[in-house]
Coordinates of C-alpha atoms in Angstrom, one line a residue:
Chain Q
X29 CA -8.9 -0.5 -8.4
X30 CA -10.8 1.3 -11.1
X31 CA -7.7 2.5 -12.7
X32 CA -6.2 -1.0 -12.9
X33 CA -9.3 -2.6 -14.4
X34 CA -9.4 0.2 -16.9
X35 CA -5.8 -0.5 -17.8
X36 CA -6.2 -4.2 -18.1
X37 CA -9.3 -3.5 -20.2
X38 CA -7.1 -1.3 -22.4
X39 CA -4.5 -4.0 -22.6
X40 CA -7.1 -6.5 -23.5
X41 CA -8.4 -4.3 -26.3
X42 CA -4.8 -3.7 -27.5
X43 CA -4.2 -7.5 -27.5
X44 CA -7.4 -8.1 -29.4
X45 CA -6.5 -5.5 -32.0
X46 CA -3.0 -6.9 -32.3
X47 CA -4.3 -10.4 -33.0
X48 CA -6.9 -9.0 -35.5
X49 CA -4.3 -7.1 -37.4
X50 CA -1.8 -9.9 -37.7
X51 CA -4.3 -12.6 -38.3
X52 CA -4.7 -12.2 -42.1
X53 CA -0.9 -12.5 -42.5
X54 CA -0.9 -15.6 -40.3
X55 CA -3.7 -17.2 -42.2
X56 CA -1.9 -16.5 -45.6
X57 CA 1.4 -17.9 -44.4
X58 CA -0.2 -20.8 -42.5
X59 CA -2.5 -21.8 -45.4
X60 CA 0.0 -21.3 -48.2
X61 CA 3.3 -22.3 -46.6
X62 CA 2.8 -24.4 -43.4
X63 CA -0.2 -26.4 -44.5
X64 CA 1.4 -27.2 -47.9
X65 CA 4.5 -28.3 -46.1
X66 CA 2.5 -30.8 -44.2
X67 CA 0.9 -31.9 -47.4
X68 CA 4.3 -32.3 -48.9
X69 CA 5.2 -34.8 -46.2
X70 CA 2.1 -36.8 -47.0
X71 CA 2.9 -36.6 -50.8
X72 CA 6.4 -37.9 -50.2
X73 CA 5.1 -41.1 -48.6
X74 CA 2.4 -42.0 -51.1
X75 CA 2.5 -43.1 -54.8
X76 CA 1.4 -39.8 -56.2
X77 CA 1.7 -39.2 -59.9
X78 CA 0.6 -36.3 -62.2
X79 CA -2.0 -38.6 -63.7
X80 CA -3.8 -39.4 -60.4
X81 CA -3.2 -35.9 -58.9
X82 CA -6.9 -35.4 -58.1
X83 CA -7.0 -38.4 -55.9
X84 CA -4.1 -37.7 -53.6
X85 CA -4.9 -36.3 -50.2
X86 CA -3.6 -35.8 -46.7
X87 CA -5.0 -39.0 -45.3
X88 CA -6.4 -42.3 -46.4
X89 CA -3.4 -43.9 -48.1
X90 CA -0.9 -46.7 -47.3
X91 CA 2.3 -44.9 -46.3
X92 CA 5.3 -46.2 -48.3
X93 CA 9.0 -45.3 -48.5
X94 CA 9.0 -46.1 -52.2
X95 CA 9.5 -42.4 -53.3
X96 CA 12.6 -42.0 -51.1
X97 CA 14.0 -45.3 -52.4
X98 CA 13.4 -44.2 -56.0
X99 CA 15.0 -40.8 -55.5
X100 CA 18.1 -42.0 -53.6
X101 CA 18.7 -44.9 -56.0
X102 CA 18.6 -42.6 -59.0
X103 CA 22.0 -42.8 -60.7
X104 CA 22.5 -39.1 -60.6
X105 CA 21.5 -38.6 -57.0
X106 CA 25.0 -38.1 -55.6
X107 CA 26.3 -36.2 -58.6
X108 CA 23.4 -33.8 -58.2
X109 CA 24.2 -33.3 -54.5
X110 CA 27.9 -32.7 -55.3
X111 CA 27.0 -30.2 -58.0
X112 CA 24.6 -28.4 -55.6
X113 CA 27.3 -28.0 -53.0
X114 CA 30.0 -26.8 -55.3
X115 CA 27.6 -24.4 -56.9
X116 CA 26.3 -23.1 -53.6
X117 CA 29.6 -22.7 -51.8
X118 CA 31.5 -21.2 -54.8
X119 CA 28.5 -19.0 -55.8
X120 CA 28.2 -17.7 -52.2
X121 CA 31.8 -16.9 -51.8
X122 CA 32.2 -15.3 -55.2
X123 CA 29.2 -13.0 -54.6
X124 CA 30.5 -11.9 -51.2
X125 CA 34.1 -11.4 -52.5
X126 CA 32.7 -9.4 -55.4
X127 CA 30.5 -7.4 -53.0
X128 CA 33.6 -6.7 -50.8
X129 CA 35.6 -5.6 -53.9
X130 CA 32.8 -3.2 -55.0
X131 CA 32.3 -1.8 -51.5
X132 CA 36.0 -1.1 -51.0
X133 CA 36.1 0.5 -54.5
X134 CA 33.1 2.8 -53.8
X135 CA 33.9 3.4 -50.1
X136 CA 35.4 6.9 -50.4
X137 CA 33.6 9.7 -52.3
X138 CA 34.6 10.6 -55.8
X139 CA 32.8 12.4 -58.6
X140 CA 30.0 10.2 -60.0
X141 CA 30.1 7.7 -57.2
X142 CA 26.3 7.8 -56.8
X143 CA 25.8 6.9 -60.4
X144 CA 28.4 4.1 -60.3
X145 CA 26.7 2.8 -57.2
X146 CA 23.3 2.8 -59.0
X147 CA 24.7 1.0 -62.1
X148 CA 26.4 -1.6 -59.9
X149 CA 23.0 -2.7 -58.7
X150 CA 21.8 -3.5 -62.2
X151 CA 22.8 -7.2 -62.3
X152 CA 20.7 -7.7 -59.1
X153 CA 17.5 -5.9 -60.3
X154 CA 17.4 -7.1 -63.9
X155 CA 14.8 -9.9 -64.2
X156 CA 16.6 -13.3 -64.0
X157 CA 15.1 -14.4 -67.3
X158 CA 16.6 -11.4 -69.1
X159 CA 19.9 -11.7 -67.4
X160 CA 20.1 -15.4 -68.3
X161 CA 19.2 -14.8 -71.9
X162 CA 21.8 -12.1 -72.3
X163 CA 24.5 -14.4 -70.9
X164 CA 23.3 -17.2 -73.1
X165 CA 23.5 -14.9 -76.1
X166 CA 26.9 -13.5 -75.2
X167 CA 28.2 -17.0 -74.7
X168 CA 26.6 -18.5 -77.8
X169 CA 29.1 -20.6 -79.7
X170 CA 28.2 -19.3 -83.2
X171 CA 27.4 -15.6 -82.8
X172 CA 28.1 -14.8 -79.1
X173 CA 30.3 -11.7 -78.6
X174 CA 32.6 -13.6 -76.2
X175 CA 33.5 -16.2 -78.8
X176 CA 34.0 -13.4 -81.3
X177 CA 36.6 -11.9 -78.9
X178 CA 38.2 -15.3 -78.5
X179 CA 38.4 -15.5 -82.3
X180 CA 40.1 -12.1 -82.5
X181 CA 42.6 -13.2 -79.8
X182 CA 43.3 -16.3 -81.8
X183 CA 41.7 -18.8 -79.4
X184 CA 39.3 -21.7 -80.1
X185 CA 35.5 -21.2 -79.9
X186 CA 33.9 -22.7 -76.9
X187 CA 30.3 -23.8 -76.1
X188 CA 30.5 -22.4 -72.6
X189 CA 27.1 -23.5 -71.3
X190 CA 27.1 -26.9 -73.1
X191 CA 30.5 -28.2 -72.1
X192 CA 30.7 -30.7 -69.3
X193 CA 34.5 -30.5 -69.0
X194 CA 37.0 -28.5 -70.9
X195 CA 40.7 -29.2 -71.1
X196 CA 43.0 -26.3 -70.5
X197 CA 46.8 -26.6 -71.0
X198 CA 48.8 -24.5 -68.7
X199 CA 52.6 -24.9 -68.2
X200 CA 52.5 -28.4 -69.7
X201 CA 49.7 -29.5 -67.3
X202 CA 46.3 -30.5 -68.6
X203 CA 43.4 -29.2 -66.4
X204 CA 39.9 -30.4 -66.8
X205 CA 37.5 -27.6 -66.0
X206 CA 33.8 -28.3 -65.5
X207 CA 33.1 -25.4 -67.8
X208 CA 29.3 -25.1 -67.7
X209 CA 29.3 -25.3 -64.0
X210 CA 32.0 -22.7 -63.7
X211 CA 29.9 -20.4 -66.0
X212 CA 26.8 -20.9 -63.8
X213 CA 28.8 -20.1 -60.7
X214 CA 30.2 -17.0 -62.4
X215 CA 26.6 -16.0 -63.3
X216 CA 25.6 -16.4 -59.7
X217 CA 28.6 -14.3 -58.5
X218 CA 27.8 -11.6 -61.1
X219 CA 24.1 -11.5 -60.3
X220 CA 24.3 -11.4 -56.5
X221 CA 27.5 -9.4 -55.7
X222 CA 25.4 -6.2 -55.6
X223 CA 23.4 -7.6 -52.7
X224 CA 26.5 -8.3 -50.7
X225 CA 27.9 -4.9 -51.9
X226 CA 25.0 -3.0 -50.4
X227 CA 25.3 -4.7 -47.0
X228 CA 29.1 -4.4 -46.8
X229 CA 29.0 -0.7 -48.0
X230 CA 26.5 0.2 -45.3
X231 CA 28.6 -1.6 -42.7
X232 CA 31.8 0.1 -43.9
X233 CA 30.2 3.5 -43.7
X234 CA 28.9 2.9 -40.2
X235 CA 32.4 1.9 -38.9
X236 CA 34.0 4.4 -36.5
X237 CA 36.6 6.5 -38.3
X238 CA 38.9 7.1 -35.3
X239 CA 40.5 3.6 -35.2
X240 CA 41.5 3.8 -38.8
X241 CA 42.8 7.3 -38.4
X242 CA 44.9 6.3 -35.4
X243 CA 46.3 3.4 -37.5
X244 CA 47.2 5.9 -40.3
X245 CA 49.0 8.1 -37.7
X246 CA 50.9 4.9 -36.6
X247 CA 52.0 4.3 -40.2
X248 CA 49.8 1.3 -41.1
X249 CA 49.7 0.7 -44.8
X250 CA 46.3 0.4 -46.6
X251 CA 46.6 -3.4 -46.8
X252 CA 47.4 -3.6 -43.1
X253 CA 44.5 -1.4 -42.2
X254 CA 42.2 -3.6 -44.2
X255 CA 43.4 -6.9 -42.8
X256 CA 43.8 -5.9 -39.2
X257 CA 41.3 -3.2 -38.7
X258 CA 38.5 -3.2 -41.3
X259 CA 38.0 -6.8 -42.0
X260 CA 37.7 -8.0 -38.4
X261 CA 35.0 -5.3 -37.8
X262 CA 33.1 -6.6 -40.8
X263 CA 32.9 -10.2 -39.5
X264 CA 29.3 -9.9 -38.2
X265 CA 27.9 -8.6 -41.5
X266 CA 30.0 -11.1 -43.5
X267 CA 28.7 -14.0 -41.4
X268 CA 25.1 -12.9 -41.9
X269 CA 25.7 -12.5 -45.6
X270 CA 27.2 -15.9 -45.9
X271 CA 24.2 -17.4 -44.1
X272 CA 21.6 -15.7 -46.3
X273 CA 23.4 -16.2 -49.6
X274 CA 24.1 -19.8 -48.8
X275 CA 20.5 -20.6 -48.1
X276 CA 19.2 -18.7 -51.1
X277 CA 21.7 -20.2 -53.5
X278 CA 21.1 -23.7 -52.1
X279 CA 17.3 -23.1 -52.8
X280 CA 17.9 -21.4 -56.2
X281 CA 16.1 -22.8 -59.2
X282 CA 15.6 -20.2 -61.9
X283 CA 19.2 -19.3 -62.6
X284 CA 20.5 -22.8 -63.4
X285 CA 17.3 -23.9 -65.1
X286 CA 17.3 -20.9 -67.4
X287 CA 21.0 -20.9 -68.3
X288 CA 21.5 -24.6 -69.0
X289 CA 18.3 -26.4 -68.1
X290 CA 20.4 -28.5 -65.8
X291 CA 22.5 -30.0 -68.6
X292 CA 26.3 -30.4 -69.0
X293 CA 26.9 -31.2 -65.3
X294 CA 25.0 -28.3 -63.8
X295 CA 21.9 -30.1 -62.5
X296 CA 21.3 -29.0 -58.9
X297 CA 18.7 -30.4 -56.5
X298 CA 16.0 -27.9 -57.2
X299 CA 16.2 -28.5 -61.0
X300 CA 16.1 -32.2 -60.3
X301 CA 12.9 -31.7 -58.2
X302 CA 11.2 -29.9 -61.1
X303 CA 12.4 -32.6 -63.5
X304 CA 10.8 -35.3 -61.3
X305 CA 7.6 -33.2 -61.2
X306 CA 7.1 -32.0 -64.7
X307 CA 9.6 -34.2 -66.7
X308 CA 8.6 -37.6 -65.3
X309 CA 5.3 -36.7 -63.7
X310 CA 6.3 -38.4 -60.4
X311 CA 4.9 -36.0 -57.8
X312 CA 5.7 -38.4 -55.0
X313 CA 9.4 -38.5 -55.9
X314 CA 9.6 -34.8 -56.3
X315 CA 8.0 -34.3 -52.9
X316 CA 10.5 -36.8 -51.4
X317 CA 13.5 -35.1 -52.9
X318 CA 12.0 -31.8 -51.6
X319 CA 12.0 -33.2 -48.1
X320 CA 15.6 -34.3 -48.5
X321 CA 16.5 -30.8 -49.7
X322 CA 14.8 -29.2 -46.7
X323 CA 16.4 -31.7 -44.3
X324 CA 19.9 -31.1 -45.6
X325 CA 19.3 -27.3 -45.4
X326 CA 18.2 -27.7 -41.8
X327 CA 21.2 -29.8 -40.8
X328 CA 23.6 -27.3 -42.5
X329 CA 21.9 -24.4 -40.7
X330 CA 22.3 -26.2 -37.4
X331 CA 26.0 -26.9 -38.0
X332 CA 26.5 -23.3 -39.0
X333 CA 24.8 -21.9 -36.0
X334 CA 26.5 -24.3 -33.7
X335 CA 30.1 -23.8 -34.8
X336 CA 30.5 -20.8 -37.0
X337 CA 27.9 -18.2 -36.1
X338 CA 29.0 -16.9 -32.7
X339 CA 29.6 -13.2 -33.4
X340 CA 26.2 -12.1 -32.1
X341 CA 26.3 -14.1 -28.9
X342 CA 29.9 -13.5 -27.9
Chain S
X27 CA 59.5 5.0 -51.6
X28 CA 58.1 3.6 -48.4
X29 CA 55.7 0.7 -48.4
X30 CA 52.9 2.9 -47.3
X31 CA 53.4 5.4 -50.2
X32 CA 53.8 2.5 -52.6
X33 CA 50.6 0.9 -51.4
X34 CA 48.7 4.2 -51.6
X35 CA 49.7 4.6 -55.2
X36 CA 49.0 1.0 -56.1
X37 CA 45.5 1.1 -54.6
X38 CA 44.8 4.4 -56.2
X39 CA 45.5 2.8 -59.6
X40 CA 43.6 -0.4 -58.7
X41 CA 40.6 1.7 -57.6
X42 CA 40.4 3.5 -61.0
X43 CA 40.6 0.1 -62.8
X44 CA 38.0 -1.3 -60.5
X45 CA 35.6 1.5 -61.1
X46 CA 35.9 1.0 -64.9
X47 CA 35.5 -2.8 -64.5
X48 CA 32.5 -2.5 -62.2
X49 CA 30.7 -0.2 -64.7
X50 CA 31.6 -2.4 -67.6
X51 CA 30.5 -5.6 -65.8
X52 CA 27.2 -4.1 -64.8
X53 CA 26.4 -2.2 -67.9
X54 CA 27.8 -4.1 -70.8
X55 CA 25.3 -7.0 -70.8
X56 CA 22.4 -4.5 -70.8
X57 CA 24.0 -2.5 -73.7
X58 CA 24.5 -5.7 -75.6
X59 CA 20.9 -6.7 -74.9
X60 CA 19.5 -3.4 -76.1
X61 CA 21.7 -3.3 -79.1
X62 CA 20.8 -6.8 -80.3
X63 CA 17.1 -6.2 -79.7
X64 CA 16.9 -3.9 -82.7
X65 CA 18.9 -6.0 -85.1
X66 CA 17.5 -8.5 -87.6
X67 CA 19.0 -12.0 -86.9
X68 CA 20.6 -12.2 -90.4
X69 CA 22.7 -9.1 -89.7
X70 CA 23.9 -10.5 -86.4
X71 CA 24.9 -13.8 -88.0
X72 CA 26.7 -12.0 -90.8
X73 CA 28.8 -9.9 -88.3
X74 CA 28.4 -10.9 -84.7
X75 CA 30.9 -8.2 -83.6
X76 CA 28.7 -5.4 -84.6
X77 CA 26.0 -5.6 -82.1
X78 CA 25.0 -1.9 -82.1
X79 CA 22.1 -1.2 -84.5
X80 CA 21.9 1.4 -87.2
X81 CA 19.4 4.3 -86.9
X82 CA 17.2 2.7 -89.6
X83 CA 17.0 -0.5 -87.6
X84 CA 16.1 1.4 -84.4
X85 CA 13.5 3.5 -86.2
X86 CA 12.1 0.4 -88.0
X87 CA 11.3 -1.2 -84.7
X88 CA 10.8 -4.5 -86.5
X89 CA 11.9 -7.0 -83.9
X90 CA 9.7 -5.2 -81.3
X91 CA 6.7 -5.2 -83.6
X92 CA 7.2 -8.9 -84.2
X93 CA 7.4 -9.6 -80.5
X94 CA 4.5 -7.5 -79.4
X95 CA 1.9 -8.2 -82.1
X96 CA -0.7 -10.8 -81.3
X97 CA -0.2 -14.3 -82.8
X98 CA -3.2 -13.8 -85.1
X99 CA -1.2 -11.0 -86.8
X100 CA 2.0 -13.0 -87.0
X101 CA 3.6 -11.7 -83.8
X102 CA 4.5 -13.5 -80.5
X103 CA 1.7 -12.0 -78.5
X104 CA 3.8 -10.2 -75.9
X105 CA 1.2 -7.5 -75.3
X106 CA -0.9 -10.2 -73.7
X107 CA 2.0 -11.3 -71.5
X108 CA 2.6 -7.7 -70.5
X109 CA -1.0 -7.4 -69.5
X110 CA -0.8 -10.6 -67.5
X111 CA 2.4 -9.7 -65.7
X112 CA 1.0 -6.3 -64.9
X113 CA -2.2 -7.6 -63.5
X114 CA -0.4 -10.2 -61.4
X115 CA 2.4 -7.9 -60.1
X116 CA 0.1 -4.9 -59.3
X117 CA -2.5 -7.0 -57.5
X118 CA 0.3 -8.7 -55.5
X119 CA 1.7 -5.4 -54.5
X120 CA -1.7 -4.0 -53.4
X121 CA -2.8 -7.1 -51.5
X122 CA 0.6 -7.8 -49.9
X123 CA 0.9 -4.2 -48.7
X124 CA -2.6 -4.2 -47.3
X125 CA -2.1 -7.3 -45.3
X126 CA 1.6 -6.6 -44.6
X127 CA 1.2 -3.1 -43.2
X128 CA -1.4 -4.1 -40.7
X129 CA 0.6 -7.2 -39.6
X130 CA 3.8 -5.3 -39.4
X131 CA 2.2 -2.5 -37.4
X132 CA 0.8 -5.1 -35.0
X133 CA 4.1 -6.9 -34.7
X134 CA 6.0 -3.6 -34.1
X135 CA 3.6 -1.8 -31.7
X136 CA 0.9 -3.8 -30.1
X137 CA 1.3 -6.2 -27.2
X138 CA -0.4 -9.6 -27.3
X139 CA 0.3 -13.2 -26.4
X140 CA 2.4 -15.1 -28.8
X141 CA 3.5 -12.1 -30.8
X142 CA 7.3 -12.9 -30.9
X143 CA 6.7 -16.4 -32.0
X144 CA 4.3 -15.4 -34.7
X145 CA 6.5 -12.6 -36.2
X146 CA 9.6 -14.8 -36.0
X147 CA 7.8 -17.7 -37.6
X148 CA 6.6 -15.6 -40.5
X149 CA 10.1 -14.2 -41.1
X150 CA 11.7 -17.7 -41.0
X151 CA 9.4 -18.7 -43.8
X152 CA 11.3 -16.3 -46.0
X153 CA 14.3 -18.6 -45.8
X154 CA 12.4 -21.7 -46.8
X155 CA 12.9 -23.2 -50.3
X156 CA 10.1 -22.2 -52.7
X157 CA 10.6 -25.3 -54.7
X158 CA 9.6 -27.5 -51.8
X159 CA 6.4 -25.6 -51.2
X160 CA 5.6 -25.4 -54.9
X161 CA 5.0 -29.2 -55.1
X162 CA 2.1 -29.4 -52.6
X163 CA 0.7 -26.1 -53.9
X164 CA 0.7 -27.5 -57.4
X165 CA -1.3 -30.5 -56.1
X166 CA -3.6 -28.4 -53.9
X167 CA -4.4 -25.8 -56.6
X168 CA -5.0 -28.6 -59.1
X169 CA -7.6 -30.0 -56.8
X170 CA -9.4 -26.8 -56.1
X171 CA -9.2 -25.6 -59.7
X172 CA -7.0 -22.6 -58.9
X173 CA -4.0 -23.8 -60.8
X174 CA -4.6 -22.5 -64.3
X175 CA -5.5 -19.0 -63.3
X176 CA -3.9 -15.6 -62.7
X177 CA -5.7 -15.6 -59.4
X178 CA -3.8 -18.7 -58.3
X179 CA -0.5 -16.9 -59.2
X180 CA -1.5 -13.8 -57.2
X181 CA -2.3 -15.9 -54.2
X182 CA 1.1 -17.7 -54.3
X183 CA 3.0 -14.5 -54.9
X184 CA 1.1 -13.0 -51.9
X185 CA 2.4 -15.8 -49.7
X186 CA 5.9 -15.5 -51.0
X187 CA 6.2 -11.7 -50.7
X188 CA 4.5 -11.3 -47.3
X189 CA 7.4 -12.4 -45.1
X190 CA 9.8 -9.9 -46.7
X191 CA 7.2 -7.2 -46.5
X192 CA 6.6 -7.9 -42.9
X193 CA 10.3 -7.9 -42.2
X194 CA 11.0 -4.6 -43.9
X195 CA 8.0 -2.7 -42.6
X196 CA 8.3 -4.0 -39.0
X197 CA 11.8 -2.8 -38.8
X198 CA 10.8 0.6 -40.1
X199 CA 7.8 1.0 -37.8
X200 CA 10.1 0.2 -34.8
X201 CA 12.3 3.1 -35.8
X202 CA 9.4 5.6 -35.6
X203 CA 9.2 7.2 -32.2
X204 CA 6.3 5.8 -30.2
X205 CA 5.7 9.2 -28.6
X206 CA 4.2 10.6 -31.9
X207 CA 1.5 7.9 -31.9
X208 CA 0.8 8.4 -28.2
X209 CA 0.3 12.1 -28.8
X210 CA -2.2 11.2 -31.5
X211 CA -4.0 8.9 -29.2
X212 CA -4.2 11.5 -26.5
X213 CA -5.5 14.0 -29.0
X214 CA -8.4 11.6 -29.5
X215 CA -7.5 9.7 -32.7
X216 CA -8.5 6.1 -32.9
X217 CA -5.9 3.4 -33.5
X218 CA -6.7 3.3 -37.2
X219 CA -6.7 7.1 -37.2
X220 CA -3.2 6.9 -35.7
X221 CA -2.0 4.4 -38.3
X222 CA -3.6 6.3 -41.2
X223 CA -2.7 9.8 -40.2
X224 CA 0.6 9.5 -38.4
X225 CA 2.4 6.2 -38.9
X226 CA 1.6 5.7 -42.5
X227 CA 2.8 9.1 -43.8
X228 CA 6.0 8.7 -41.7
X229 CA 6.6 5.3 -43.1
X230 CA 5.9 6.3 -46.7
X231 CA 9.5 5.9 -47.9
X232 CA 9.7 2.4 -46.4
X233 CA 6.3 1.5 -47.9
X234 CA 7.5 2.7 -51.3
X235 CA 10.7 0.7 -51.1
X236 CA 8.7 -2.4 -50.0
X237 CA 6.2 -1.9 -52.8
X238 CA 9.0 -1.7 -55.3
X239 CA 10.7 -4.8 -54.0
X240 CA 7.4 -6.8 -54.0
X241 CA 6.7 -5.6 -57.5
X242 CA 10.1 -6.8 -58.7
X243 CA 9.7 -10.2 -57.1
X244 CA 6.2 -10.7 -58.6
X245 CA 7.2 -9.3 -62.0
X246 CA 10.4 -11.4 -62.3
X247 CA 9.0 -14.6 -60.9
X248 CA 9.4 -17.7 -63.0
X249 CA 9.1 -21.0 -61.1
X250 CA 5.4 -20.7 -60.0
X251 CA 4.4 -19.3 -63.4
X252 CA 6.1 -22.4 -65.0
X253 CA 4.3 -24.8 -62.7
X254 CA 0.9 -23.1 -62.7
X255 CA 0.0 -21.5 -66.0
X256 CA 2.2 -23.3 -68.5
X257 CA -0.7 -25.2 -70.2
X258 CA -2.6 -22.0 -71.1
X259 CA -0.8 -19.6 -73.4
X260 CA -3.4 -16.9 -72.7
X261 CA -2.2 -16.8 -69.1
X262 CA 1.6 -16.7 -69.7
X263 CA 3.5 -14.0 -67.8
X264 CA 6.4 -12.2 -69.5
X265 CA 9.0 -14.5 -67.7
X266 CA 7.2 -17.6 -68.8
X267 CA 6.5 -16.4 -72.3
X268 CA 10.1 -15.5 -72.9
X269 CA 11.4 -18.8 -71.6
X270 CA 8.8 -20.7 -73.7
X271 CA 9.8 -18.9 -76.9
X272 CA 13.4 -19.8 -76.5
X273 CA 13.6 -22.3 -79.3
X274 CA 15.1 -22.8 -82.7
X275 CA 12.2 -21.1 -84.5
X276 CA 12.3 -17.8 -82.7
X277 CA 15.3 -15.6 -83.6
X278 CA 17.5 -14.7 -80.7
X279 CA 17.3 -11.0 -81.4
X280 CA 13.6 -11.2 -80.8
X281 CA 14.3 -12.8 -77.4
X282 CA 16.5 -9.8 -76.7
X283 CA 13.7 -7.5 -77.5
X284 CA 11.5 -9.5 -75.1
X285 CA 14.2 -9.2 -72.5
X286 CA 14.3 -5.4 -72.9
X287 CA 10.5 -5.3 -72.5
X288 CA 10.6 -7.2 -69.3
X289 CA 13.6 -5.3 -68.0
X290 CA 12.6 -1.7 -68.8
X291 CA 9.8 -1.2 -66.2
X292 CA 12.1 -2.6 -63.5
X293 CA 15.0 -0.3 -64.4
X294 CA 12.7 2.8 -64.6
X295 CA 11.1 2.1 -61.3
X296 CA 14.5 1.4 -59.8
X297 CA 16.0 4.7 -60.9
X298 CA 12.9 6.5 -59.7
X299 CA 13.1 5.0 -56.3
X300 CA 16.8 4.0 -55.9
X301 CA 17.2 6.2 -52.8
X302 CA 14.3 4.5 -51.1
X303 CA 15.4 1.1 -52.1
X304 CA 19.0 1.2 -51.0
X305 CA 17.9 2.9 -47.7
X306 CA 15.1 0.4 -47.2
X307 CA 17.5 -2.5 -47.7
X308 CA 20.3 -1.2 -45.6
X309 CA 18.6 0.9 -42.9
X310 CA 21.2 2.3 -40.5
X311 CA 24.0 2.9 -43.1
X312 CA 25.4 6.4 -42.9
X313 CA 25.0 8.3 -46.1
X314 CA 28.1 9.9 -47.7

């Protein structure tokens, strides 16, 4: 009897301590993420502008759907959505394929591997503003090194980040490439392949060796071993990577904004939101588009978890 | 030649090419950045191919001087931006770790009602779009007068780095055997004594990795800086300062010097702690 009450007393003390220790974090996240989220809902249904920003609140306004109407009837609305999807899907896939390539390259030990692995992480750790500026400078139409190389090879100079569509002639066919968008996607792939690389390399090195050794004994070629043995075992990590990179790319703002400012057919939803907010001073419209972004993300996640993400369960 | 032998050779060659490509891809932009950062813009325009500076240009340090000097003395005032970025990033690291270590310990070790929901909720926040939260924060901070201040930035960075801190540290705490702590408790240490003398030293590598990660997030951050402190040049961080100076009037090589300045601390820290960082990010991977 005594022992039990003592134990429950201990449990109570532990619970109290547990709550006390986690409380500051909960308050920070609650006050700075969940509460603002609530406020964002309120902002999206009232006529809030930068000019009357001090009067907008959580309550005491006539709810209106005006902001949603304004945002959806914007001429660029669907184009922005399409750009966001293309950018997100292509950027995600490119970064994962790049990560896979790097991980396979650095899988087996060789002299200097540690150094190469460290260098490979550079694009990911360099501040985004510096990375974007270097790309902009390298791709500059008048003095960028890439255009200099094109000159040497006898090609025509290109304004990579300012060209909406670029015609390329291959085998008598004329292809229209959305050049600026392609460059932004390449940037995304270049910048985030190290992230995928780290995860895939860790997964590769944790794989049991015996299956692959048995396959070698049985005469399987390297490409067969990759397709039929390694790749299937990597499915869980690839599916987590796809999820994470998709969400983060979908929410990404800095990269596109710093490279092109959203020009030349590269405007994604997040850039559009900031444009509503700072460019046009329409806080309500920005909030409404933010809600739409969050809703779309939620639906995509639901679809993904329902139909594609079954590894962990099965 | 059998298919297996052919493939072995082919992939051997491809691997060598891949290593060279990987290094070039990762390193060349940085080399280009450092090279241009020392060159006067006229030199670059005259011969864009030659991006590597001469010794005199490096020793002259002219672009850097022009970038760092205060505006009053004809520079761009980057020393001030460095100061702001340092204040913001270091404060964020200290506060986030303080709050995060306690919360992560609680989420990993202590039993209380609602624990799973709370820790899962905080981690889910990590996946939420920053842009969406930035709008109401912009309004909120405008109303309480916290918007045009470094303190406001620190508070926002705290909220945006706490989830990842909690995620990384909680995972690490879970991997420390509980018996060690129980032994400490039996020997008469208090809970805080246990955290301070046993758990904390054991978790030092993870704490270092997390600190570095948080520092990088705060140091590199751009969106909130743009929304919050744009109006007051005195408060610009390095990211914002660089972006704002990207105009026709400022020579591009100066921007490269600014880019080197913002990149250097990150690269130095990264090399100092690369082992911690890669381990922290991919705990469980076998080293080889």
